[in-house]
Amino acid sequence: MEKRLLLYLFIGCTLVANLEEFVAAKVRHYKFEVEYIYWSPDCEERMMIGINGRFPGPTIRAKAGDTIVVELRNSLPTEGVVIHWHGIKQLGTPWADGTASISQCAVNPDETFVYRFQVDKAGTYFYHGHYGMQRAAGLYGSLIVDTADGEEEPFHYDGELSLLLSDWWHESVHVQMLGLASIPFRWVGEPQAILINGRGQYNCSLAAHLTGETSSCKITNNQCAPVVLQVRPNKTYRLRIASTTSLSALNLAIANHNMTVVEADGNYVEPVTVNDMDIYSGESYSVIIKTDQNSSLNHWISIGIRGRLPKTQNALAILNYHPNSPSKLPSYKPPVTPQWNDYTHSKEFTYKILAMHGTQAPPANSDRRIALLNTQNKIDGYIKWSINNISLVLPSTPYLGSMRFNLKNAFDTEKPPENFSEHYDVMRPPINPNSTKGSSVYKLKFNSTIDVVLQNTNALTGNVSEIHPWHLHGHDFWVLGHGDGKFRKNDVSKFNLRNPPLRNTVVIFPYGWTAIRFVANNPGVWAFHCHIEPHLHMGMGIILAEGIELISKIPNEALACGITGQVLMNNKRH
Amino acid sequence: MEKRLLLYLFIGCTLVANLEEFVAAKVRHYKFEVEYIYWSPDCEERMMIGINGRFPGPTIRAKAGDTIVVELRNSLPTEGVVIHWHGIKQLGTPWADGTASISQCAVNPDETFVYRFQVDKAGTYFYHGHYGMQRAAGLYGSLIVDTADGEEEPFHYDGELSLLLSDWWHESVHVQMLGLASIPFRWVGEPQAILINGRGQYNCSLAAHLTGETSSCKITNNQCAPVVLQVRPNKTYRLRIASTTSLSALNLAIANHNMTVVEADGNYVEPVTVNDMDIYSGESYSVIIKTDQNSSLNHWISIGIRGRLPKTQNALAILNYHPNSPSKLPSYKPPVTPQWNDYTHSKEFTYKILAMHGTQAPPANSDRRIALLNTQNKIDGYIKWSINNISLVLPSTPYLGSMRFNLKNAFDTEKPPENFSEHYDVMRPPINPNSTKGSSVYKLKFNSTIDVVLQNTNALTGNVSEIHPWHLHGHDFWVLGHGDGKFRKNDVSKFNLRNPPLRNTVVIFPYGWTAIRFVANNPGVWAFHCHIEPHLHMGMGIILAEGIELISKIPNEALACGITGQVLMNNKRH
């Protein structure tokens, strides 16, 4: 009798638990049709890649633990397509990471691929194309994950606002890709506009009447209308900010309002209050703002370019205090974002971002340290970016399939270099700029702890070293440290193991280094690359793989190309 | 002993026969790398699709009976590619016809597809992209087949010249395709230039100093230098002319020289001498010219547009009599090509083209007659072209594989209509312009004789009826007749069964009809479509299939997409 009671209790509890899970975790369905569209994101009409006839793509909104299902239909006439869910770890679904040549075959025109994955963690994310330079063509949108039912954010807010930042060129990405792969090299140049939620204004300023420096904007199209964030006075707002720029590092300032950073890349950070903030491509933040300023005015939000001599107008949006008219422009000049090359200011901000108290600490030691020298090089006269002198060329057969099935000749199988010459002078252009192409993989022992030191250098031109925001797929990592100049062995002793921020994207500053740590606990093949799209296109990335033998159930649809397609078809007679 | 002798004789003869075949028929290897290139075909630089870094693609030259092997590497970053070998029947190799969605899966970026096919018949051919509108992006070149060793052409010439004609737009084909598939509809408009062997001059005329009407050309780039055909006086030349225009119907005239047409679409025709000649997209001709004119001068070759109100300068080339300087422009005005809408002139030329005496005659009767009404329509507000009220939408799984393996759901399986209402008024816009999309197939009994009557109509706008050059894959056909207005049953009695020309492309004139006959003797799936690229993109074509059960050995590479890819992979565990 006692036994039976226990059994009933056990069954009852299990049912309750299952029921709770059933109630809490939803499957959220989306249909995305990817197609060319005419659009005027900066008041100049061009062809873009849109989703469901619009730009940017629809916002995906879910709760932690939910399953997202996106039926992606490719309605481009001749181009393949994939979508990467930036910041989502794809635990157990490495084939849904949406990276062409890495996690799946590109989806052919007129075909549909179903992405099905769990969003395990609340935060501010986004999605974007990860094939050729389709992100820069406009293939992106927001992905917001709220806390699971019954869970709470560790900060309070009355309302939420969202800014998805990007940059935009009038030249098509097909031509941009050609220019990057040409002799002579043709750089994409500075963007024609910075876009806020897909809207910008080319070659003009909303505040021209106040600054007198630039021409005023004629907004002829709702697609390029100024972004207005509507707020009520004396409230607290969470402002989500994500950057999917192709190139630009950005700085954002809200006139008369400071911002308290509380989240970075889907991880809570120790609240830190700033007047302006940097956002690099691939990063996301949440900041808390208080609408406690002069409520008879609207206020400027200004976004400027960092790290490159800007030729692009600052983007402006309007913080619209109720009940002011949304079309009432602020009567004062917009805030001036910092000088593009004020790296001291940038470092100060970056170094302030630290994990919220209680965040999981990194393992005390790593099992392996990989040092990655970032250099600009030449291969047969073509300008490239290389990592330890290998410029990444993605194979036509995605790694996930070819590694899972141990196929030969799918990619370079030699072990890529883990280090670089200790005599390399990071402060000068490469003495021998000749580099090599490669597609080799850093194979990581499953569950091992990996340190990576990203080392920046001088580019091909003297006195030039650029910012590179590095993004890791499939994992968050702890940012253990940054430094100027060349990384030295004793820099390890200065690693922050106490409260390093967890992120998926981190910047290396000009002539500097950045060290990260992560646990290779997610079976799959994962890109780690500079998130500047032309830089990745020029080879600036590496491929990591772990736990391949633990992967099963890769859908056929992800494998039907290249050598996997051929091998898997071969046993059938026809 | 006698038996043994016979055996030796037999073996000996077999060896000789094989040896002869070995000597005569060669395998000719080509490597084509398809990539984006910067090019200035009309002195304005744009991105094009080139082959091996150049535009147009390399000329393939072979002898009848040879096997052509083209290793096609797709080096486009995100687009698939195929190449169609226009005019080559692909007997026994239907998977090498190079039609995406029909004969094969598009070749993915970074992959290589090997086309291997026999060229069975001497003639003037060409090749071009057959996916999206990649032909209009520059993906084309010449394919010339000489007579087999020991065989002779039925006409004499001392030398050979070649003109590959095309038209060119400054707008990318990606944008062109988008415009055609948009509401409101955006037509591609008239071309910026007519190209001769890939060269033209935008918005200027080489003869401006003589005509005073247009601005003179500044040739800043060898890529747009005038085409010069070098000849010696008092010789006989074969001039091969092929048109791979995206849109334009053309007329060609050589000042002071008449031309004797001897070949059309790879078939000999009864020699006919003309002062100027029409060439529609998809057609090829050989003409004989005699250099018996004033040899102290060079002479103009002029190419103008027919059938559409031209907004494009005539293209000019120079017939350069030795020893005049190639750069010496003729001192007189170029010949004026006929008025664009002088259809009487066009019909006169077309009706004169008749089979050379001794050409195989058509079967006296047909087994089936298919009447195809060509109409401009609307589907959900999109402007389309339809055939018997079905606008062709190609499926993502190529027909050849899905039909060979009897796969379900790959395309519309209902029987497409063979006829149209006898009450349809071809002289007026459609009363009900609403049309339907479809992908159904006209299944033809193997070895049956098929008649097709192509019926032109008024487009959506009143008093507009356009020229459509229809091209049939996999076959030549006999052109049995043309007529004005609606085809009537008793028009059959006027069919020319005596000396109808054999062709692979034939025009329907405005408001007219054209009747053809062919034998369905080539196992495969074959497109039959308007060769105007925007018209095909808007649905103007049908699919024919015959002898599917006789097809074997389709290479896996042609099948690794869509439902064939999935089905053929499914039996493998992974």
PDB file of N, CA and C in Angstrom, chain A residues 40 96 101 165 168 176 228 259 271 353 375 388 469 477 486 503 548:
ATOM      1  N   SER A  40      13.291  50.927 -50.801  1.00  0.00           N
ATOM      2  CA  SER A  40      13.997  52.211 -50.717  1.00  0.00           C
ATOM      3  C   SER A  40      14.445  52.455 -49.283  1.00  0.00           C
ATOM      4  N   ALA A  96      20.900  23.083 -38.182  1.00  0.00           N
ATOM      5  CA  ALA A  96      19.985  24.221 -38.307  1.00  0.00           C
ATOM      6  C   ALA A  96      20.702  25.552 -38.077  1.00  0.00           C
ATOM      7  N   SER A 101      27.788  25.668 -46.725  1.00  0.00           N
ATOM      8  CA  SER A 101      29.112  25.019 -46.787  1.00  0.00           C
ATOM      9  C   SER A 101      29.589  24.524 -45.426  1.00  0.00           C
ATOM     10  N   LEU A 165      20.285  47.581 -36.127  1.00  0.00           N
ATOM     11  CA  LEU A 165      21.149  48.498 -36.877  1.00  0.00           C
ATOM     12  C   LEU A 165      21.851  47.771 -38.022  1.00  0.00           C
ATOM     13  N   TRP A 168      24.191  50.088 -45.426  1.00  0.00           N
ATOM     14  CA  TRP A 168      23.584  49.827 -46.742  1.00  0.00           C
ATOM     15  C   TRP A 168      24.368  50.493 -47.870  1.00  0.00           C
ATOM     16  N   GLN A 176      29.608  43.848 -55.378  1.00  0.00           N
ATOM     17  CA  GLN A 176      30.531  43.962 -54.236  1.00  0.00           C
ATOM     18  C   GLN A 176      31.425  42.723 -54.138  1.00  0.00           C
ATOM     19  N   VAL A 228      10.769  56.364 -35.110  1.00  0.00           N
ATOM     20  CA  VAL A 228      10.282  57.080 -33.930  1.00  0.00           C
ATOM     21  C   VAL A 228      10.007  56.061 -32.826  1.00  0.00           C
ATOM     22  N   MET A 259      22.388  55.573 -20.477  1.00  0.00           N
ATOM     23  CA  MET A 259      21.906  54.214 -20.722  1.00  0.00           C
ATOM     24  C   MET A 259      22.621  53.277 -19.766  1.00  0.00           C
ATOM     25  N   PRO A 271      25.199  45.775 -14.425  1.00  0.00           N
ATOM     26  CA  PRO A 271      24.721  47.060 -14.955  1.00  0.00           C
ATOM     27  C   PRO A 271      25.819  48.127 -14.951  1.00  0.00           C
ATOM     28  N   ILE A 353      32.193  46.037 -19.802  1.00  0.00           N
ATOM     29  CA  ILE A 353      31.128  45.029 -19.914  1.00  0.00           C
ATOM     30  C   ILE A 353      31.607  43.754 -19.221  1.00  0.00           C
ATOM     31  N   THR A 375      45.863  38.502 -40.307  1.00  0.00           N
ATOM     32  CA  THR A 375      46.668  39.334 -41.210  1.00  0.00           C
ATOM     33  C   THR A 375      45.965  39.559 -42.538  1.00  0.00           C
ATOM     34  N   ASN A 388      46.524  32.779 -39.252  1.00  0.00           N
ATOM     35  CA  ASN A 388      47.753  31.968 -39.248  1.00  0.00           C
ATOM     36  C   ASN A 388      48.182  31.609 -40.674  1.00  0.00           C
ATOM     37  N   PRO A 469      35.288  42.383 -35.368  1.00  0.00           N
ATOM     38  CA  PRO A 469      34.430  41.724 -34.387  1.00  0.00           C
ATOM     39  C   PRO A 469      34.310  40.238 -34.740  1.00  0.00           C
ATOM     40  N   PHE A 477      31.187  32.411 -25.250  1.00  0.00           N
ATOM     41  CA  PHE A 477      32.547  32.299 -24.702  1.00  0.00           C
ATOM     42  C   PHE A 477      32.733  33.366 -23.646  1.00  0.00           C
ATOM     43  N   LYS A 486      51.421  42.896 -28.947  1.00  0.00           N
ATOM     44  CA  LYS A 486      51.432  41.454 -29.119  1.00  0.00           C
ATOM     45  C   LYS A 486      51.138  40.746 -27.806  1.00  0.00           C
ATOM     46  N   ARG A 503      29.815  36.031 -24.047  1.00  0.00           N
ATOM     47  CA  ARG A 503      29.360  36.672 -25.283  1.00  0.00           C
ATOM     48  C   ARG A 503      29.443  35.683 -26.441  1.00  0.00           C
ATOM     49  N   ILE A 548      31.582  15.235 -33.303  1.00  0.00           N
ATOM     50  CA  ILE A 548      30.935  14.874 -34.575  1.00  0.00           C
ATOM     51  C   ILE A 548      30.259  13.498 -34.485  1.00  0.00           C
TER      52      ILE A 548
END
